[in-house]
Short mmCIF file of N, CA and C in Angstrom, two decimals:
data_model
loop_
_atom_site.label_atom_id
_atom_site.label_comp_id
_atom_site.label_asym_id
_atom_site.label_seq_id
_atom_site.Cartn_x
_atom_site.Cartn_y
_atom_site.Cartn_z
N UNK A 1 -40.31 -6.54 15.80
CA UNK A 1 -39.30 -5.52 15.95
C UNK A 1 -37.95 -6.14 16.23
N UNK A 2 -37.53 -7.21 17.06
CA UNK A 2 -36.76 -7.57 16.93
C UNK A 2 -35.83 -8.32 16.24
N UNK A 3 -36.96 -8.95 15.11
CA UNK A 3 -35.99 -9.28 13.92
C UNK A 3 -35.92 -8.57 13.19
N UNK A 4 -35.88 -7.34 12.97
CA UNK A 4 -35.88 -6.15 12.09
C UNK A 4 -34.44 -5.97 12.76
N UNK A 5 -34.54 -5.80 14.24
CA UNK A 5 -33.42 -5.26 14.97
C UNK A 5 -32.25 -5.78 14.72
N UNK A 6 -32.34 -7.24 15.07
CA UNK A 6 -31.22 -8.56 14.12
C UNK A 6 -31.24 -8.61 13.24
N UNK A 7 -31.95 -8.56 12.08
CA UNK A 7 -31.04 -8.27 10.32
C UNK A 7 -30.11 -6.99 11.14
N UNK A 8 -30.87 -5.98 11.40
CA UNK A 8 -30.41 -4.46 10.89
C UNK A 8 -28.70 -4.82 11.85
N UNK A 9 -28.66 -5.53 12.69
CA UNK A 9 -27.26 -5.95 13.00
C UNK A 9 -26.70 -6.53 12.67
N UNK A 10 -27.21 -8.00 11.60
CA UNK A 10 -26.71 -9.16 11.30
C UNK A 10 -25.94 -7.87 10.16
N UNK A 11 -26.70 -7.40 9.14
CA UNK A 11 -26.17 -6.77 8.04
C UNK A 11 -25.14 -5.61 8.08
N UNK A 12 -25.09 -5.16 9.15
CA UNK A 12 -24.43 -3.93 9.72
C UNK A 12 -22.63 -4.75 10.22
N UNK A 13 -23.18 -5.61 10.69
CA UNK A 13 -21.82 -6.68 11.35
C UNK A 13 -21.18 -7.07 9.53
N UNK A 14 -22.09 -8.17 9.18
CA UNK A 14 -21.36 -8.36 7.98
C UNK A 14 -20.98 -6.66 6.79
N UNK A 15 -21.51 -5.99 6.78
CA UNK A 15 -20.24 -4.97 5.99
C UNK A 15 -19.41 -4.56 6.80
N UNK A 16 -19.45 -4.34 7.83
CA UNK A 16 -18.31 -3.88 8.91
C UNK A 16 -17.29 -5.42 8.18
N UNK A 17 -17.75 -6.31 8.34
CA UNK A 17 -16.60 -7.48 8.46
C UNK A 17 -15.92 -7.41 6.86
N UNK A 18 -16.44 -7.62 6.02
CA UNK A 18 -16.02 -7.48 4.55
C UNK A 18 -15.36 -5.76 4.20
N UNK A 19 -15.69 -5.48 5.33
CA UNK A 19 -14.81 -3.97 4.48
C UNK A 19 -13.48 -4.31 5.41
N UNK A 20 -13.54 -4.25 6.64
CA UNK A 20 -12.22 -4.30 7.53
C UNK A 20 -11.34 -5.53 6.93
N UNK A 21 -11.71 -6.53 6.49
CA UNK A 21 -11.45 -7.33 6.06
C UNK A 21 -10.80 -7.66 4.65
N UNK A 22 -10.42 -6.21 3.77
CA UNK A 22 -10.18 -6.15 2.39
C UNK A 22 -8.90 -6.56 2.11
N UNK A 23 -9.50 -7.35 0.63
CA UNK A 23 -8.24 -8.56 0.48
C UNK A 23 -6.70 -7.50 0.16
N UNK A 24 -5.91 -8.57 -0.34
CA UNK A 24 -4.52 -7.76 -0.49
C UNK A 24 -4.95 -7.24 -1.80
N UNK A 25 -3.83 -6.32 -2.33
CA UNK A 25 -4.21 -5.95 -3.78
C UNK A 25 -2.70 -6.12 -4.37
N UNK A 26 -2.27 -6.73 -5.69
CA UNK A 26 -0.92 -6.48 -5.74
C UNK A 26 -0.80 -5.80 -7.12
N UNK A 27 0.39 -5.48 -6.78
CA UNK A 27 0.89 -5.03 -8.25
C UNK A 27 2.37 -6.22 -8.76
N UNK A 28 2.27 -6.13 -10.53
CA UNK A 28 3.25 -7.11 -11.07
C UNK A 28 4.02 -6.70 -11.62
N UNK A 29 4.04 -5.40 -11.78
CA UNK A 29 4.68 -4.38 -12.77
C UNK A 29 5.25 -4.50 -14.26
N UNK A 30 3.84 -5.62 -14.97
CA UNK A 30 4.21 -6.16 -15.61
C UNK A 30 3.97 -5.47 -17.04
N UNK A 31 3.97 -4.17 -16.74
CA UNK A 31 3.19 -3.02 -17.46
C UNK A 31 4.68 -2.38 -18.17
N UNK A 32 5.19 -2.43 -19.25
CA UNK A 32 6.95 -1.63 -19.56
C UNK A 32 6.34 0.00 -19.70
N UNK A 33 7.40 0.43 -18.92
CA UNK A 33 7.11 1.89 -18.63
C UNK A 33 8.57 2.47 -17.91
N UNK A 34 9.17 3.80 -18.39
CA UNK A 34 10.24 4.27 -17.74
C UNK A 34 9.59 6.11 -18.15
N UNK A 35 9.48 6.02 -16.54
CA UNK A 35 8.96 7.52 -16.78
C UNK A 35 9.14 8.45 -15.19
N UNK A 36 8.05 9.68 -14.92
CA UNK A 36 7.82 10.29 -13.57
C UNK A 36 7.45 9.43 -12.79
N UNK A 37 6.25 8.46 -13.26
CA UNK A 37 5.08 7.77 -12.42
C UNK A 37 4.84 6.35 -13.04
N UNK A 38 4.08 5.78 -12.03
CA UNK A 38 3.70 4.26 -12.41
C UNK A 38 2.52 4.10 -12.00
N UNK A 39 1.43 3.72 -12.62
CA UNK A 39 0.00 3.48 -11.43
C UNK A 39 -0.40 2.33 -12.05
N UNK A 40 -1.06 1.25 -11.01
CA UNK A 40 -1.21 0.04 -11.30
C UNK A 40 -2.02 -0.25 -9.82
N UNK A 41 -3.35 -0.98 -10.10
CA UNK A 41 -4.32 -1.44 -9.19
C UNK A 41 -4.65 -0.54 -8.41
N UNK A 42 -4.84 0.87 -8.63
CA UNK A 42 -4.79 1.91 -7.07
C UNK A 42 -3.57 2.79 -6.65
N UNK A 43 -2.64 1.80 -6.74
CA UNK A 43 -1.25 2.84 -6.20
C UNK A 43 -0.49 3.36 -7.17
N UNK A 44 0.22 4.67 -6.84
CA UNK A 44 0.97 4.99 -7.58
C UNK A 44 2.37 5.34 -7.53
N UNK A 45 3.51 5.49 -7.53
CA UNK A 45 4.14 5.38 -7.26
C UNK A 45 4.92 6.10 -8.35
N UNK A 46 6.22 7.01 -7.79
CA UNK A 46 6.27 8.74 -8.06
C UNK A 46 7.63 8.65 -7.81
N UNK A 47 8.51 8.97 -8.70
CA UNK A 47 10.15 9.52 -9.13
C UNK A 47 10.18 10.45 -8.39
N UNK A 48 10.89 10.58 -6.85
CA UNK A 48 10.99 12.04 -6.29
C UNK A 48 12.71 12.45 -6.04
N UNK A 49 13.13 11.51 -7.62
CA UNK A 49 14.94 11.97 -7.82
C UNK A 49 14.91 11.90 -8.90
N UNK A 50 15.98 12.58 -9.73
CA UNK A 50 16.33 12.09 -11.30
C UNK A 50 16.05 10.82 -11.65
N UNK A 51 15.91 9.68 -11.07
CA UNK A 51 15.77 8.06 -11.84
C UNK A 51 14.59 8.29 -11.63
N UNK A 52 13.98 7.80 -12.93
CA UNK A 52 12.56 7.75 -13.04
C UNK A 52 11.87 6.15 -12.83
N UNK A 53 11.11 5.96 -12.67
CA UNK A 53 9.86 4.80 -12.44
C UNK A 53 10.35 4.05 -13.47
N UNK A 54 10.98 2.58 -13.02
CA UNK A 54 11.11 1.89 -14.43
C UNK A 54 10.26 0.88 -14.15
N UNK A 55 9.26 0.03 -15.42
CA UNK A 55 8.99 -1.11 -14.93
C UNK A 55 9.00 -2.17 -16.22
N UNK A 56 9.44 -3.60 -16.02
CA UNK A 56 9.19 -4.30 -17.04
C UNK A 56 9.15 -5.83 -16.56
N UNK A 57 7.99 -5.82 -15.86
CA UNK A 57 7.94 -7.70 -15.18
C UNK A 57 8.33 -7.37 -13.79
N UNK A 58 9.07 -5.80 -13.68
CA UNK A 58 9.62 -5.34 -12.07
C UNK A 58 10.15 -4.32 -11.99
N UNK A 59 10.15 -3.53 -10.93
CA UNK A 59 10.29 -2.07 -10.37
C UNK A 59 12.01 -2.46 -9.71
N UNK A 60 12.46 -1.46 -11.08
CA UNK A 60 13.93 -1.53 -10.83
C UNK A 60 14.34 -0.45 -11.22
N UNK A 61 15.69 -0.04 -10.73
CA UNK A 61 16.47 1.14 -11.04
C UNK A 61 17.48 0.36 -11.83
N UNK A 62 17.72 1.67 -12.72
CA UNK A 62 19.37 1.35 -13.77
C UNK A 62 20.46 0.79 -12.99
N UNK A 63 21.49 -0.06 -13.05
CA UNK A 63 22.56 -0.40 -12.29
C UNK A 63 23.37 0.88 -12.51
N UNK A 64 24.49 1.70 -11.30
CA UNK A 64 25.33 2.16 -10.99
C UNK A 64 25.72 3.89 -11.60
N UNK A 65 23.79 3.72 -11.40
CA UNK A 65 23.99 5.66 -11.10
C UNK A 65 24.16 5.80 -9.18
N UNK A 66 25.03 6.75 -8.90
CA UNK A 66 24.95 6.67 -7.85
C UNK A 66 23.68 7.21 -6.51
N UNK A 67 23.64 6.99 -5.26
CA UNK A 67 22.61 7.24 -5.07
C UNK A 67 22.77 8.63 -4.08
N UNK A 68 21.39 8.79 -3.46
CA UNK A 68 20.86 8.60 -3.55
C UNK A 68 19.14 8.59 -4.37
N UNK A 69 18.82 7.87 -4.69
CA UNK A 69 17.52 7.85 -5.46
C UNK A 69 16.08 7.45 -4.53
N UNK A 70 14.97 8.15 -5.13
CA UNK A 70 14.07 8.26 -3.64
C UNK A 70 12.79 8.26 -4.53
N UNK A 71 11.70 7.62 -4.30
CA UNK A 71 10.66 7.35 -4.96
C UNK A 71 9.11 7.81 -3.49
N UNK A 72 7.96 7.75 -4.12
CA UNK A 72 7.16 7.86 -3.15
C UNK A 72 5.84 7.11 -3.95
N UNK A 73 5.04 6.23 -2.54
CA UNK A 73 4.16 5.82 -3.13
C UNK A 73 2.75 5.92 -2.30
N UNK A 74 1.99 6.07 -3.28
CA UNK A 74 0.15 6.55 -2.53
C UNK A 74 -0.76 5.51 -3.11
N UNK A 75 -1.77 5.64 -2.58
CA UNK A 75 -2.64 4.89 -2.99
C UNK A 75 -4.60 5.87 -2.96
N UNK A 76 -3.91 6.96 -2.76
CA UNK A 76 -5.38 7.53 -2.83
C UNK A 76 -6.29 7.72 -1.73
N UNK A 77 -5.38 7.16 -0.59
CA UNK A 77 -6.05 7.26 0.64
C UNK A 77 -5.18 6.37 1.70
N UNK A 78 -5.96 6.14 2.78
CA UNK A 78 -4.97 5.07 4.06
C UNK A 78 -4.59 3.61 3.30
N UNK A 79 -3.58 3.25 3.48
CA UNK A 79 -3.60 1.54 3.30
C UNK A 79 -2.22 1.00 3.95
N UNK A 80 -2.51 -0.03 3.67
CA UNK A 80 -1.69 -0.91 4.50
C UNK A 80 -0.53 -1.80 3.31
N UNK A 81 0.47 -1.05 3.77
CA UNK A 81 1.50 -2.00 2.96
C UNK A 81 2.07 -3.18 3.77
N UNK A 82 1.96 -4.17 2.50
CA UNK A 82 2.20 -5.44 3.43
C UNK A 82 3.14 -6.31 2.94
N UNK A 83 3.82 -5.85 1.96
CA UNK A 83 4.90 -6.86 1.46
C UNK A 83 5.44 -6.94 -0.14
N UNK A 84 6.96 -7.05 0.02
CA UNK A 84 7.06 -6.93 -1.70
C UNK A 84 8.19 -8.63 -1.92
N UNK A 85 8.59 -8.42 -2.80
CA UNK A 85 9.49 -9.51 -3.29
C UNK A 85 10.38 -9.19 -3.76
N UNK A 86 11.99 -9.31 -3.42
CA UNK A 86 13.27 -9.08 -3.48
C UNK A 86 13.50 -9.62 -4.29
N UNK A 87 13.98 -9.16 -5.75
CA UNK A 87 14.43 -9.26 -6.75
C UNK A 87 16.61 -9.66 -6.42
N UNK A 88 16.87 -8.21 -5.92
CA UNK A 88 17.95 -7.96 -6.33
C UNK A 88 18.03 -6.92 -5.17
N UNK A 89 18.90 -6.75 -4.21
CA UNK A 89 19.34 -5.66 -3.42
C UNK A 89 21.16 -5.88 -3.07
N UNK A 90 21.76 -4.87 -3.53
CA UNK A 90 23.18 -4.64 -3.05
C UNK A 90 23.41 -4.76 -1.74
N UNK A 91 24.26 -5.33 -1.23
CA UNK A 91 24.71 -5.51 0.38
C UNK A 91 25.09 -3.89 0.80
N UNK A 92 25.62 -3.41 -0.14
CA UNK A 92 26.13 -1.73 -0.14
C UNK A 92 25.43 -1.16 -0.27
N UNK A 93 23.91 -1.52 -0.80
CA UNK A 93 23.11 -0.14 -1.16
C UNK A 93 22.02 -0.41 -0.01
N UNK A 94 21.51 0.24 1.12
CA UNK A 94 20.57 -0.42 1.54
C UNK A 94 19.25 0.50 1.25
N UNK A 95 18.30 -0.34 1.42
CA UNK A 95 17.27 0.30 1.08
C UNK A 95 16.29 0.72 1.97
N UNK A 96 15.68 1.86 2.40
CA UNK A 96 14.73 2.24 3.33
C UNK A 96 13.45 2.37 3.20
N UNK A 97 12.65 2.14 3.73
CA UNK A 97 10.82 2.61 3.22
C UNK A 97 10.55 3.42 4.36
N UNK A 98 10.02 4.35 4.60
CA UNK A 98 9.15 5.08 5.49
C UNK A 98 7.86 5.46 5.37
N UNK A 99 7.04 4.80 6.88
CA UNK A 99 5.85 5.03 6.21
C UNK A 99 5.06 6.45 6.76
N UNK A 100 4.21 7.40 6.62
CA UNK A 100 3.49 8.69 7.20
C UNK A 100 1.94 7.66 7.05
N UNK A 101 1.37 8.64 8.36
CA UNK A 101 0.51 8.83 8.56
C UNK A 101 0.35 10.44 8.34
N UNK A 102 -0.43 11.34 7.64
CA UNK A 102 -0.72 12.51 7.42
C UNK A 102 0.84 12.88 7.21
N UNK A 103 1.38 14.10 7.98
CA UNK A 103 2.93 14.26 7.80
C UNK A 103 3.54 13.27 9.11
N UNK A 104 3.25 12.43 9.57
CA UNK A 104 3.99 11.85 11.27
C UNK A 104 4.32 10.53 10.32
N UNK A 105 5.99 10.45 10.86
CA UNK A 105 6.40 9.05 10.36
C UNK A 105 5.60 8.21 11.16
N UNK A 106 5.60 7.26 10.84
CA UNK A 106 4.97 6.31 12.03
C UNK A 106 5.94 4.72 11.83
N UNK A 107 6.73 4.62 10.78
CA UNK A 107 7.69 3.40 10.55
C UNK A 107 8.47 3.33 9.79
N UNK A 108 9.31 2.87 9.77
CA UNK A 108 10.78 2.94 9.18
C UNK A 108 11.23 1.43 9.14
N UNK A 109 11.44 0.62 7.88
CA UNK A 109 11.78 -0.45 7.41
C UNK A 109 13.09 -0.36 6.23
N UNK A 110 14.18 -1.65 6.88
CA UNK A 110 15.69 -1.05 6.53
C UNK A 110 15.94 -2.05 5.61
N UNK A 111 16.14 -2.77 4.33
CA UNK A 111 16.45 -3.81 3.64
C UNK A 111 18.28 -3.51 3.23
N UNK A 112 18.71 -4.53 3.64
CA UNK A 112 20.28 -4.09 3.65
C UNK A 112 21.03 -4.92 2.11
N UNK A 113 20.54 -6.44 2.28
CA UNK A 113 20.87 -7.61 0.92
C UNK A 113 19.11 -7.98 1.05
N UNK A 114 19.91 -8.75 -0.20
CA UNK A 114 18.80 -9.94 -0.55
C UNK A 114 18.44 -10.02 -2.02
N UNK A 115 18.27 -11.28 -2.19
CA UNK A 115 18.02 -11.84 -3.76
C UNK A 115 16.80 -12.84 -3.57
N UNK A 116 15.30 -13.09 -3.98
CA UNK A 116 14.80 -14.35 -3.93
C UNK A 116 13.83 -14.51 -2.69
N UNK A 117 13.28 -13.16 -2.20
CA UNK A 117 13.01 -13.31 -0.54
C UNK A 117 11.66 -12.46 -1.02
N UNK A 118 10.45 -12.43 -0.49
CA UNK A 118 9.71 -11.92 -0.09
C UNK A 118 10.01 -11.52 1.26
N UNK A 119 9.38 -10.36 1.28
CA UNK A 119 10.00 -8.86 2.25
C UNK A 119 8.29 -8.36 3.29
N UNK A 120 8.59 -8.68 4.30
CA UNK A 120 7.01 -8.31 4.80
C UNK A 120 7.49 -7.36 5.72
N UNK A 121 6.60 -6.13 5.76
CA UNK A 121 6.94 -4.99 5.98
C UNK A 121 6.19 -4.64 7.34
N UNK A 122 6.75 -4.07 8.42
CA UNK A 122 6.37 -4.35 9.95
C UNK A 122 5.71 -2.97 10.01
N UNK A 123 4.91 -2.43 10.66
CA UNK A 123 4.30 -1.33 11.15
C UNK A 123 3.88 -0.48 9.93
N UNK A 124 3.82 -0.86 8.51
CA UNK A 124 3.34 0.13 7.41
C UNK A 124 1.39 0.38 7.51
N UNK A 125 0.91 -0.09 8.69
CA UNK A 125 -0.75 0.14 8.93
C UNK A 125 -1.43 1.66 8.61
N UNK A 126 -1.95 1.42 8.00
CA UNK A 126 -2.94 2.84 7.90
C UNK A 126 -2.08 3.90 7.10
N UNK A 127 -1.21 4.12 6.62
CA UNK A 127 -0.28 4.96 6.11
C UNK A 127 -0.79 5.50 4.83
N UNK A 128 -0.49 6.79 4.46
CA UNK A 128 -1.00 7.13 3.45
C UNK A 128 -0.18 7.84 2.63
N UNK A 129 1.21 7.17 2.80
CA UNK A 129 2.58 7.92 1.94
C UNK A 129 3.39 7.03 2.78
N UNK A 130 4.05 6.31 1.78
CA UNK A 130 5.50 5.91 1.67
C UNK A 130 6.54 6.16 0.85
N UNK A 131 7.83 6.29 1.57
CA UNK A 131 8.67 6.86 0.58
C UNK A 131 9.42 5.52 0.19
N UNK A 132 10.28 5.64 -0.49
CA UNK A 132 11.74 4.52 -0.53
C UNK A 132 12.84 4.84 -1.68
N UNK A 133 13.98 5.03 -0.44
CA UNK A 133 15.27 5.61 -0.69
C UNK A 133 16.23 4.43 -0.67
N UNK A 134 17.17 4.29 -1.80
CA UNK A 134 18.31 3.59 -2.14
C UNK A 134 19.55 4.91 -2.04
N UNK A 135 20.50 4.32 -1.43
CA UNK A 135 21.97 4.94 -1.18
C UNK A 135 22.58 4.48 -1.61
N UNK A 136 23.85 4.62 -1.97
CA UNK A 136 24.96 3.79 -2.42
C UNK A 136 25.47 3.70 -3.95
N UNK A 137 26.45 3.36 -4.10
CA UNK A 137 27.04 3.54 -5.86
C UNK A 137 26.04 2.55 -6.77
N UNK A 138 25.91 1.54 -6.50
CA UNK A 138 25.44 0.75 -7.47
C UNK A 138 23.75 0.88 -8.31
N UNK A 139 23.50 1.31 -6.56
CA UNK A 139 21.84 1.21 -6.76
C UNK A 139 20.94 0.65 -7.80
N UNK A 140 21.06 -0.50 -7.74
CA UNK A 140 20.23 -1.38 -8.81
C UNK A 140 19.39 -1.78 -8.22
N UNK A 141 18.45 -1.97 -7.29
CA UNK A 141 17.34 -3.07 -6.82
C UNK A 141 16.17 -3.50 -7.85
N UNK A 142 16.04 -4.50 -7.53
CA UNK A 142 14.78 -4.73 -8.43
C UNK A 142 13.48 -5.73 -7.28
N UNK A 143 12.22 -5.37 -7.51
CA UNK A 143 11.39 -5.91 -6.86
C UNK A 143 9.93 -6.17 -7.52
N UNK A 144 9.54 -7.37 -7.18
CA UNK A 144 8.06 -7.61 -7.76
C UNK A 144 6.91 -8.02 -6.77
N UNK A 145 5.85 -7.87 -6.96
CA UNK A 145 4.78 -8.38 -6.39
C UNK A 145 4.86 -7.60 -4.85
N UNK A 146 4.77 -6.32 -5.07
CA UNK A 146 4.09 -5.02 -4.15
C UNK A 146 2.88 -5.55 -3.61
N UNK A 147 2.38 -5.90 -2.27
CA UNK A 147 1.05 -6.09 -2.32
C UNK A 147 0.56 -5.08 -0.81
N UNK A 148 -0.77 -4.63 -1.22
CA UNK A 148 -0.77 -3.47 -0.50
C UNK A 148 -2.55 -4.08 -0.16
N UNK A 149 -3.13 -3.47 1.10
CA UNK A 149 -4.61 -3.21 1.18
C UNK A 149 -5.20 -1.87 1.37
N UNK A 150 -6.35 -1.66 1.06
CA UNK A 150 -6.84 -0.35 1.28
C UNK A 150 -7.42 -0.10 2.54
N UNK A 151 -7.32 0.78 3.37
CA UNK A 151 -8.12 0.71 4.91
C UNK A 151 -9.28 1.54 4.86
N UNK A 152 -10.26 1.67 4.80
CA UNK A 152 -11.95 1.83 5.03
C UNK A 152 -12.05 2.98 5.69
N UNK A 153 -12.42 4.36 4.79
CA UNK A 153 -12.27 5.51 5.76
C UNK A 153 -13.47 5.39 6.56
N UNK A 154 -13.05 6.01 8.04
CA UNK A 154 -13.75 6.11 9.12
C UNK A 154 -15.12 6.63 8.96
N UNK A 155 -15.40 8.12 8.32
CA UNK A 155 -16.43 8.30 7.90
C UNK A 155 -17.27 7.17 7.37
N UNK A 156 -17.22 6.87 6.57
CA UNK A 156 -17.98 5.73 5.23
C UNK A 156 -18.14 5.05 6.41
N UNK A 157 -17.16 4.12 7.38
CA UNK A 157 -18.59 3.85 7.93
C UNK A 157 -19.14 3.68 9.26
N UNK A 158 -19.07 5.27 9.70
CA UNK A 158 -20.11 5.94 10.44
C UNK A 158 -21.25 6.13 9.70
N UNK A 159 -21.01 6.51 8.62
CA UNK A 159 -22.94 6.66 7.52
C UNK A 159 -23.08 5.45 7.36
N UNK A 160 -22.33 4.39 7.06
CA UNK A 160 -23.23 3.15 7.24
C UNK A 160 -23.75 3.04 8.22
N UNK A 161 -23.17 2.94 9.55
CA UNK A 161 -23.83 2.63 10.44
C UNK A 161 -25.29 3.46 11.00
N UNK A 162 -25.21 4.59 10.58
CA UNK A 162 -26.32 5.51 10.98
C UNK A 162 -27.42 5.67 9.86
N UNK A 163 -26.78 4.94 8.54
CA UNK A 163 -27.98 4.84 7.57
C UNK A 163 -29.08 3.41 8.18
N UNK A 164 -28.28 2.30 8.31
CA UNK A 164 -28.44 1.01 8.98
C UNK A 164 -29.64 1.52 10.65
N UNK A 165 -29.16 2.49 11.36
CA UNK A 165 -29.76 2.60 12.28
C UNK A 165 -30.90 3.36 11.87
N UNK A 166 -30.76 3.97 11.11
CA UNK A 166 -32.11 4.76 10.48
C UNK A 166 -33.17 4.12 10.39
N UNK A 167 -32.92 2.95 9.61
CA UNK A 167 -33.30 2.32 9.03
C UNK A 167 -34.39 1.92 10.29
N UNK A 168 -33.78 1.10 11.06
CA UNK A 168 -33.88 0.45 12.27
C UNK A 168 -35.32 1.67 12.70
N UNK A 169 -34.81 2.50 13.56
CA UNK A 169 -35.92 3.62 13.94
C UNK A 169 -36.69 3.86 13.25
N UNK A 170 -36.58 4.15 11.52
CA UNK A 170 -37.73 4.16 11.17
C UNK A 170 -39.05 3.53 11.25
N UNK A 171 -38.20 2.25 10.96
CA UNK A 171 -39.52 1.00 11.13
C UNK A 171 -40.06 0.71 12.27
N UNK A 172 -39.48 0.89 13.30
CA UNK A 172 -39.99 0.88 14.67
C UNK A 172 -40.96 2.08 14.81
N UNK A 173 -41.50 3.29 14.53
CA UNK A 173 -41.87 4.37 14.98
C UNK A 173 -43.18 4.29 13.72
N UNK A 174 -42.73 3.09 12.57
CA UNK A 174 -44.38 2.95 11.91
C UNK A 174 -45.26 2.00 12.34
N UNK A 175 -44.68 1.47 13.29
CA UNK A 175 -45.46 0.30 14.14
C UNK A 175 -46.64 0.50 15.27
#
């Protein structure tokens, strides 16, 4: 019984560890597309102003429509945004991300310049809507290599764990 008991934990520990543990996912936007929407690896990412979704090697807006222009991005559930790569940002235009949990902001990340920088994004955990708003005349940014993770809904795994314990009791009670 007790090595029944230790798999049924050894195995229960290791998916707990490989799911909490899910790698980054990125996007390259290496897909040419100028439209409402963009979806690539999971996320999608949504025109919520007149400039639509451009992409070609990178997620950029037209140079010097004025702003502001405001986009939103999902992924189908909780995840964790964790970082993009600064193409191109105006010192004048700055750029904002906000992240929700359900409707509650929960973070707010401010990019003011930058050319050549990977951008790691502070408190975007568990979020399941981000927006990002450009202000300013020029509004050109351009950015590549979005990389985002998915976070492991809570349910999924409570039934693991109680399928796993099932498991466990069963075999004990045919003994």
């Amino acid at each position: 019984m007790k090595t029944i008991f230790g798999i049924i934990i050894g195995l229960t520990t290791l998916a707990l560890s490989s799911i909490a543990s899910a790698a980054p996912i990125g996007l390259s936007f290496n897909t040419t597309t100028t439209g409402a929407s963009y979806t690539e690896n999971g996320m999608t990412i949504t025109a919520t102003s007149a400039e639509p979704v451009r992409t070609n090697g990178l997620w950029y807006l037209d140079c010097c429509d004025a702003g502001p222009e405001t986009f939103s991005i999902t992924a189908g559930g909780a995840f964790n945004l964790l970082s993009i790569f600064i193409n191109h940002i105006d010192s004048s235009d700055p750029v904002v991300w906000k992240g929700y949990s359900g409707a509650t902001l929960i973070a707010t990340n401010t990019v003011n310049s930058g050319a050549g920088a990977l951008y790691n994004f502070t408190g975007m955990m568990g979020v399941d809507l981000v927006t990002f708003s450009v202000s300013g005349y020029y509004t050109d940014p351009s950015f590549d290599c979005l990389t985002y993770e998915k976070v492991p809904e809570p349910a999924i795994l409570a039934i693991l764990g109680l399928g796993l314990a099932g498991m466990g009791f069963t075999r004990k009670s045919k003994k």
